[in-house]
C-alpha cells in the first residue's frame, strides 16, 4: 500500500487537531488507552474471589486453556501464545501444577508428549472469570444499540488495520481481527440466563 497511511502523513481534520492540541478533548489513541486502563481497573476491583492470590500470568493461561478446551494444548503452544521461553513456560506450568491449577497428561499417540489440561479448580476459575467479563461488557455497553456496537467495532477494526498496514509493526498475521462479529442467529433480544 502506498497511500498516505504508509508514510505517516495521513491528514487529520484541522479542527480535531486543534482541539487535541488545546486539550479540549482527548485524541482517539489517548481515549482508547484511557478506556483500556479503566477496564483493567474495573476488572481488578471486581475479580472473582477464586482468583485471589493468582498472578496475571496464571489467569491468562487458565483463560487461554479454557478458550481452547476443544483441542490439545502443549507447552510449546503456551510459549508461542505468550511469547515466553521454554524455561519460563516450564517454570510457570510447574508452579501451576503444584497449585492444582493444571495437570499434564500423556497423549496416547506419543508418551513423550504431555498435554496441559485444566483441573476442576481451574475450570471453576475460568467460568467465574467468564461471568465477570460478561457482566463488565454489559455495563460497558449500556445505552448502546446493536448498530452502535457494530459500528464502533468496525471503527476499532479500521484503526487497527490502518496502523498494521503501515508495515511498521511486523507481520500483519499477528494482528488478525475478530472485532467485527454478529451475535449467533436466534439470540437477538434474548437475555443471558
Short mmCIF file of C-alpha atoms in Angstrom, two decimals:
data_model
loop_
_atom_site.label_atom_id
_atom_site.label_comp_id
_atom_site.label_asym_id
_atom_site.label_seq_id
_atom_site.Cartn_x
_atom_site.Cartn_y
_atom_site.Cartn_z
CA UNK A 1 0.00 0.00 0.00
CA UNK A 2 1.47 3.35 -0.98
CA UNK A 3 -1.12 5.81 0.26
CA UNK A 4 -0.70 8.42 2.98
CA UNK A 5 -1.01 5.82 5.76
CA UNK A 6 2.31 4.20 4.86
CA UNK A 7 4.40 7.33 5.20
CA UNK A 8 2.62 8.62 8.30
CA UNK A 9 1.28 11.77 6.64
CA UNK A 10 -2.42 10.95 6.72
CA UNK A 11 -4.27 14.18 7.22
CA UNK A 12 -6.47 14.90 10.21
CA UNK A 13 -9.27 17.41 10.21
CA UNK A 14 -7.55 20.61 11.46
CA UNK A 15 -10.41 21.27 13.89
CA UNK A 16 -9.77 17.92 15.59
CA UNK A 17 -6.01 18.51 15.69
CA UNK A 18 -6.54 21.95 17.23
CA UNK A 19 -8.97 20.59 19.86
CA UNK A 20 -6.49 17.87 20.79
CA UNK A 21 -3.59 20.33 20.97
CA UNK A 22 -5.59 22.65 23.23
CA UNK A 23 -6.66 19.80 25.47
CA UNK A 24 -10.35 20.37 24.75
CA UNK A 25 -10.76 16.64 24.14
CA UNK A 26 -8.61 13.51 24.02
CA UNK A 27 -7.17 12.21 20.76
CA UNK A 28 -8.60 8.77 19.90
CA UNK A 29 -5.39 6.95 20.86
CA UNK A 30 -5.41 8.53 24.32
CA UNK A 31 -9.13 7.84 24.77
CA UNK A 32 -8.62 4.17 23.82
CA UNK A 33 -5.68 3.80 26.25
CA UNK A 34 -7.70 5.52 28.97
CA UNK A 35 -10.67 3.18 28.43
CA UNK A 36 -8.31 0.18 28.45
CA UNK A 37 -6.92 1.31 31.81
CA UNK A 38 -10.40 1.85 33.27
CA UNK A 39 -11.49 -1.61 32.08
CA UNK A 40 -8.42 -3.19 33.72
CA UNK A 41 -9.04 -1.31 36.98
CA UNK A 42 -12.71 -2.33 36.95
CA UNK A 43 -11.84 -5.99 36.34
CA UNK A 44 -9.25 -5.90 39.13
CA UNK A 45 -11.76 -4.33 41.54
CA UNK A 46 -14.48 -6.86 40.69
CA UNK A 47 -12.45 -10.02 40.13
CA UNK A 48 -13.97 -13.23 41.47
CA UNK A 49 -12.68 -14.39 44.85
CA UNK A 50 -11.42 -17.60 43.17
CA UNK A 51 -8.56 -15.63 41.57
CA UNK A 52 -7.21 -14.24 44.86
CA UNK A 53 -3.51 -15.00 45.05
CA UNK A 54 -3.16 -15.91 41.37
CA UNK A 55 -0.78 -14.00 39.15
CA UNK A 56 -1.98 -12.32 35.99
CA UNK A 57 0.05 -14.88 34.05
CA UNK A 58 -1.75 -17.77 35.74
CA UNK A 59 -5.11 -16.16 34.97
CA UNK A 60 -4.11 -15.60 31.33
CA UNK A 61 -3.02 -19.23 30.92
CA UNK A 62 -6.22 -20.54 32.54
CA UNK A 63 -8.29 -18.34 30.23
CA UNK A 64 -6.27 -19.47 27.19
CA UNK A 65 -6.71 -23.15 28.08
CA UNK A 66 -10.43 -22.71 28.75
CA UNK A 67 -10.98 -20.96 25.40
CA UNK A 68 -9.17 -23.75 23.58
CA UNK A 69 -10.51 -26.71 25.55
CA UNK A 70 -11.66 -28.42 22.35
CA UNK A 71 -8.07 -29.08 21.28
CA UNK A 72 -4.89 -30.41 22.81
CA UNK A 73 -2.59 -27.71 24.20
CA UNK A 74 1.10 -28.39 24.78
CA UNK A 75 3.81 -26.32 26.49
CA UNK A 76 5.08 -25.03 23.14
CA UNK A 77 1.58 -23.62 22.46
CA UNK A 78 1.82 -21.65 25.71
CA UNK A 79 5.32 -20.47 24.74
CA UNK A 80 4.08 -19.24 21.35
CA UNK A 81 0.87 -17.66 22.65
CA UNK A 82 2.57 -15.69 25.43
CA UNK A 83 5.97 -15.14 23.82
CA UNK A 84 7.93 -16.81 26.61
CA UNK A 85 10.94 -19.09 26.57
CA UNK A 86 10.78 -22.83 27.16
CA UNK A 87 12.37 -22.44 30.60
CA UNK A 88 9.86 -19.75 31.65
CA UNK A 89 6.96 -21.84 30.38
CA UNK A 90 8.27 -24.90 32.20
CA UNK A 91 8.67 -22.97 35.46
CA UNK A 92 5.25 -21.31 35.29
CA UNK A 93 3.44 -24.51 34.30
CA UNK A 94 5.25 -26.42 37.05
CA UNK A 95 4.09 -23.90 39.65
CA UNK A 96 0.56 -24.01 38.29
CA UNK A 97 0.61 -27.80 38.55
CA UNK A 98 1.75 -27.57 42.20
CA UNK A 99 -1.12 -25.15 42.90
CA UNK A 100 -3.57 -27.67 41.44
CA UNK A 101 -4.48 -25.40 38.52
CA UNK A 102 -3.37 -27.67 35.68
CA UNK A 103 -2.43 -31.26 35.07
CA UNK A 104 -0.13 -32.68 32.44
CA UNK A 105 -1.42 -35.79 30.76
CA UNK A 106 0.26 -38.20 28.37
CA UNK A 107 -1.04 -38.38 24.85
CA UNK A 108 -1.85 -41.94 23.66
CA UNK A 109 -0.14 -41.48 20.28
CA UNK A 110 3.20 -40.42 21.86
CA UNK A 111 4.01 -41.00 25.55
CA UNK A 112 6.69 -38.29 25.39
CA UNK A 113 4.08 -35.62 24.73
CA UNK A 114 2.28 -34.09 27.70
CA UNK A 115 -0.82 -32.04 27.02
CA UNK A 116 -1.90 -29.40 29.51
CA UNK A 117 -5.41 -29.68 30.92
CA UNK A 118 -7.34 -27.61 33.40
CA UNK A 119 -8.25 -29.12 36.74
CA UNK A 120 -11.76 -28.79 38.16
CA UNK A 121 -10.47 -25.91 40.29
CA UNK A 122 -9.28 -24.03 37.18
CA UNK A 123 -12.46 -24.76 35.26
CA UNK A 124 -14.37 -23.10 38.12
CA UNK A 125 -11.97 -20.13 37.98
CA UNK A 126 -12.36 -19.87 34.18
CA UNK A 127 -16.15 -19.88 34.49
CA UNK A 128 -16.09 -17.20 37.22
CA UNK A 129 -13.78 -15.05 35.04
CA UNK A 130 -16.06 -15.52 32.04
CA UNK A 131 -19.13 -14.49 34.04
CA UNK A 132 -17.27 -11.46 35.40
CA UNK A 133 -16.17 -10.42 31.91
CA UNK A 134 -19.70 -10.81 30.52
CA UNK A 135 -21.09 -8.67 33.35
CA UNK A 136 -18.45 -5.99 32.70
CA UNK A 137 -19.24 -5.98 28.95
CA UNK A 138 -22.91 -5.50 29.80
CA UNK A 139 -22.09 -2.45 31.91
CA UNK A 140 -19.64 -1.14 29.30
CA UNK A 141 -22.21 -1.31 26.52
CA UNK A 142 -25.22 0.08 28.41
CA UNK A 143 -27.18 2.56 26.33
CA UNK A 144 -25.68 1.43 23.02
CA UNK A 145 -27.77 -0.16 20.29
CA UNK A 146 -26.63 -3.21 18.34
CA UNK A 147 -25.90 -0.88 15.40
CA UNK A 148 -23.84 1.42 17.67
CA UNK A 149 -21.79 -1.57 18.85
CA UNK A 150 -21.27 -2.93 15.32
CA UNK A 151 -20.18 0.49 14.04
CA UNK A 152 -17.86 1.00 17.00
CA UNK A 153 -16.23 -2.39 16.40
CA UNK A 154 -15.85 -1.54 12.70
CA UNK A 155 -14.15 1.74 13.62
CA UNK A 156 -11.76 -0.03 16.02
CA UNK A 157 -11.00 -2.61 13.35
CA UNK A 158 -10.29 0.12 10.78
CA UNK A 159 -7.98 1.95 13.21
CA UNK A 160 -6.07 -1.27 13.86
CA UNK A 161 -5.87 -2.03 10.14
CA UNK A 162 -4.60 1.48 9.40
CA UNK A 163 -1.68 1.01 11.79
CA UNK A 164 -0.93 -2.55 10.70
CA UNK A 165 -0.97 -1.60 7.01
CA UNK A 166 1.87 0.87 7.54
CA UNK A 167 4.13 -2.19 7.70
CA UNK A 168 5.95 -0.70 10.68
CA UNK A 169 4.79 -3.14 13.33
CA UNK A 170 5.68 -6.51 11.86
CA UNK A 171 3.79 -9.35 10.32
CA UNK A 172 0.14 -8.46 9.68
CA UNK A 173 -0.96 -12.01 10.51
CA UNK A 174 -0.09 -11.34 14.16
CA UNK A 175 -2.92 -8.82 14.29
CA UNK A 176 -5.83 -10.82 12.99
CA UNK A 177 -9.05 -9.16 13.94
CA UNK A 178 -12.12 -10.72 15.43
CA UNK A 179 -13.56 -7.28 16.12
CA UNK A 180 -16.46 -7.40 13.71
CA UNK A 181 -18.96 -10.07 14.57
CA UNK A 182 -22.66 -10.61 14.71
CA UNK A 183 -24.40 -12.47 17.51
CA UNK A 184 -25.31 -16.06 16.62
CA UNK A 185 -28.64 -16.36 14.82
CA UNK A 186 -31.59 -16.67 17.13
CA UNK A 187 -30.01 -14.77 20.05
CA UNK A 188 -31.37 -11.35 19.18
CA UNK A 189 -33.25 -9.89 22.09
CA UNK A 190 -32.67 -12.89 24.38
CA UNK A 191 -31.37 -12.22 27.84
CA UNK A 192 -28.48 -14.13 29.38
CA UNK A 193 -29.66 -16.94 31.62
#
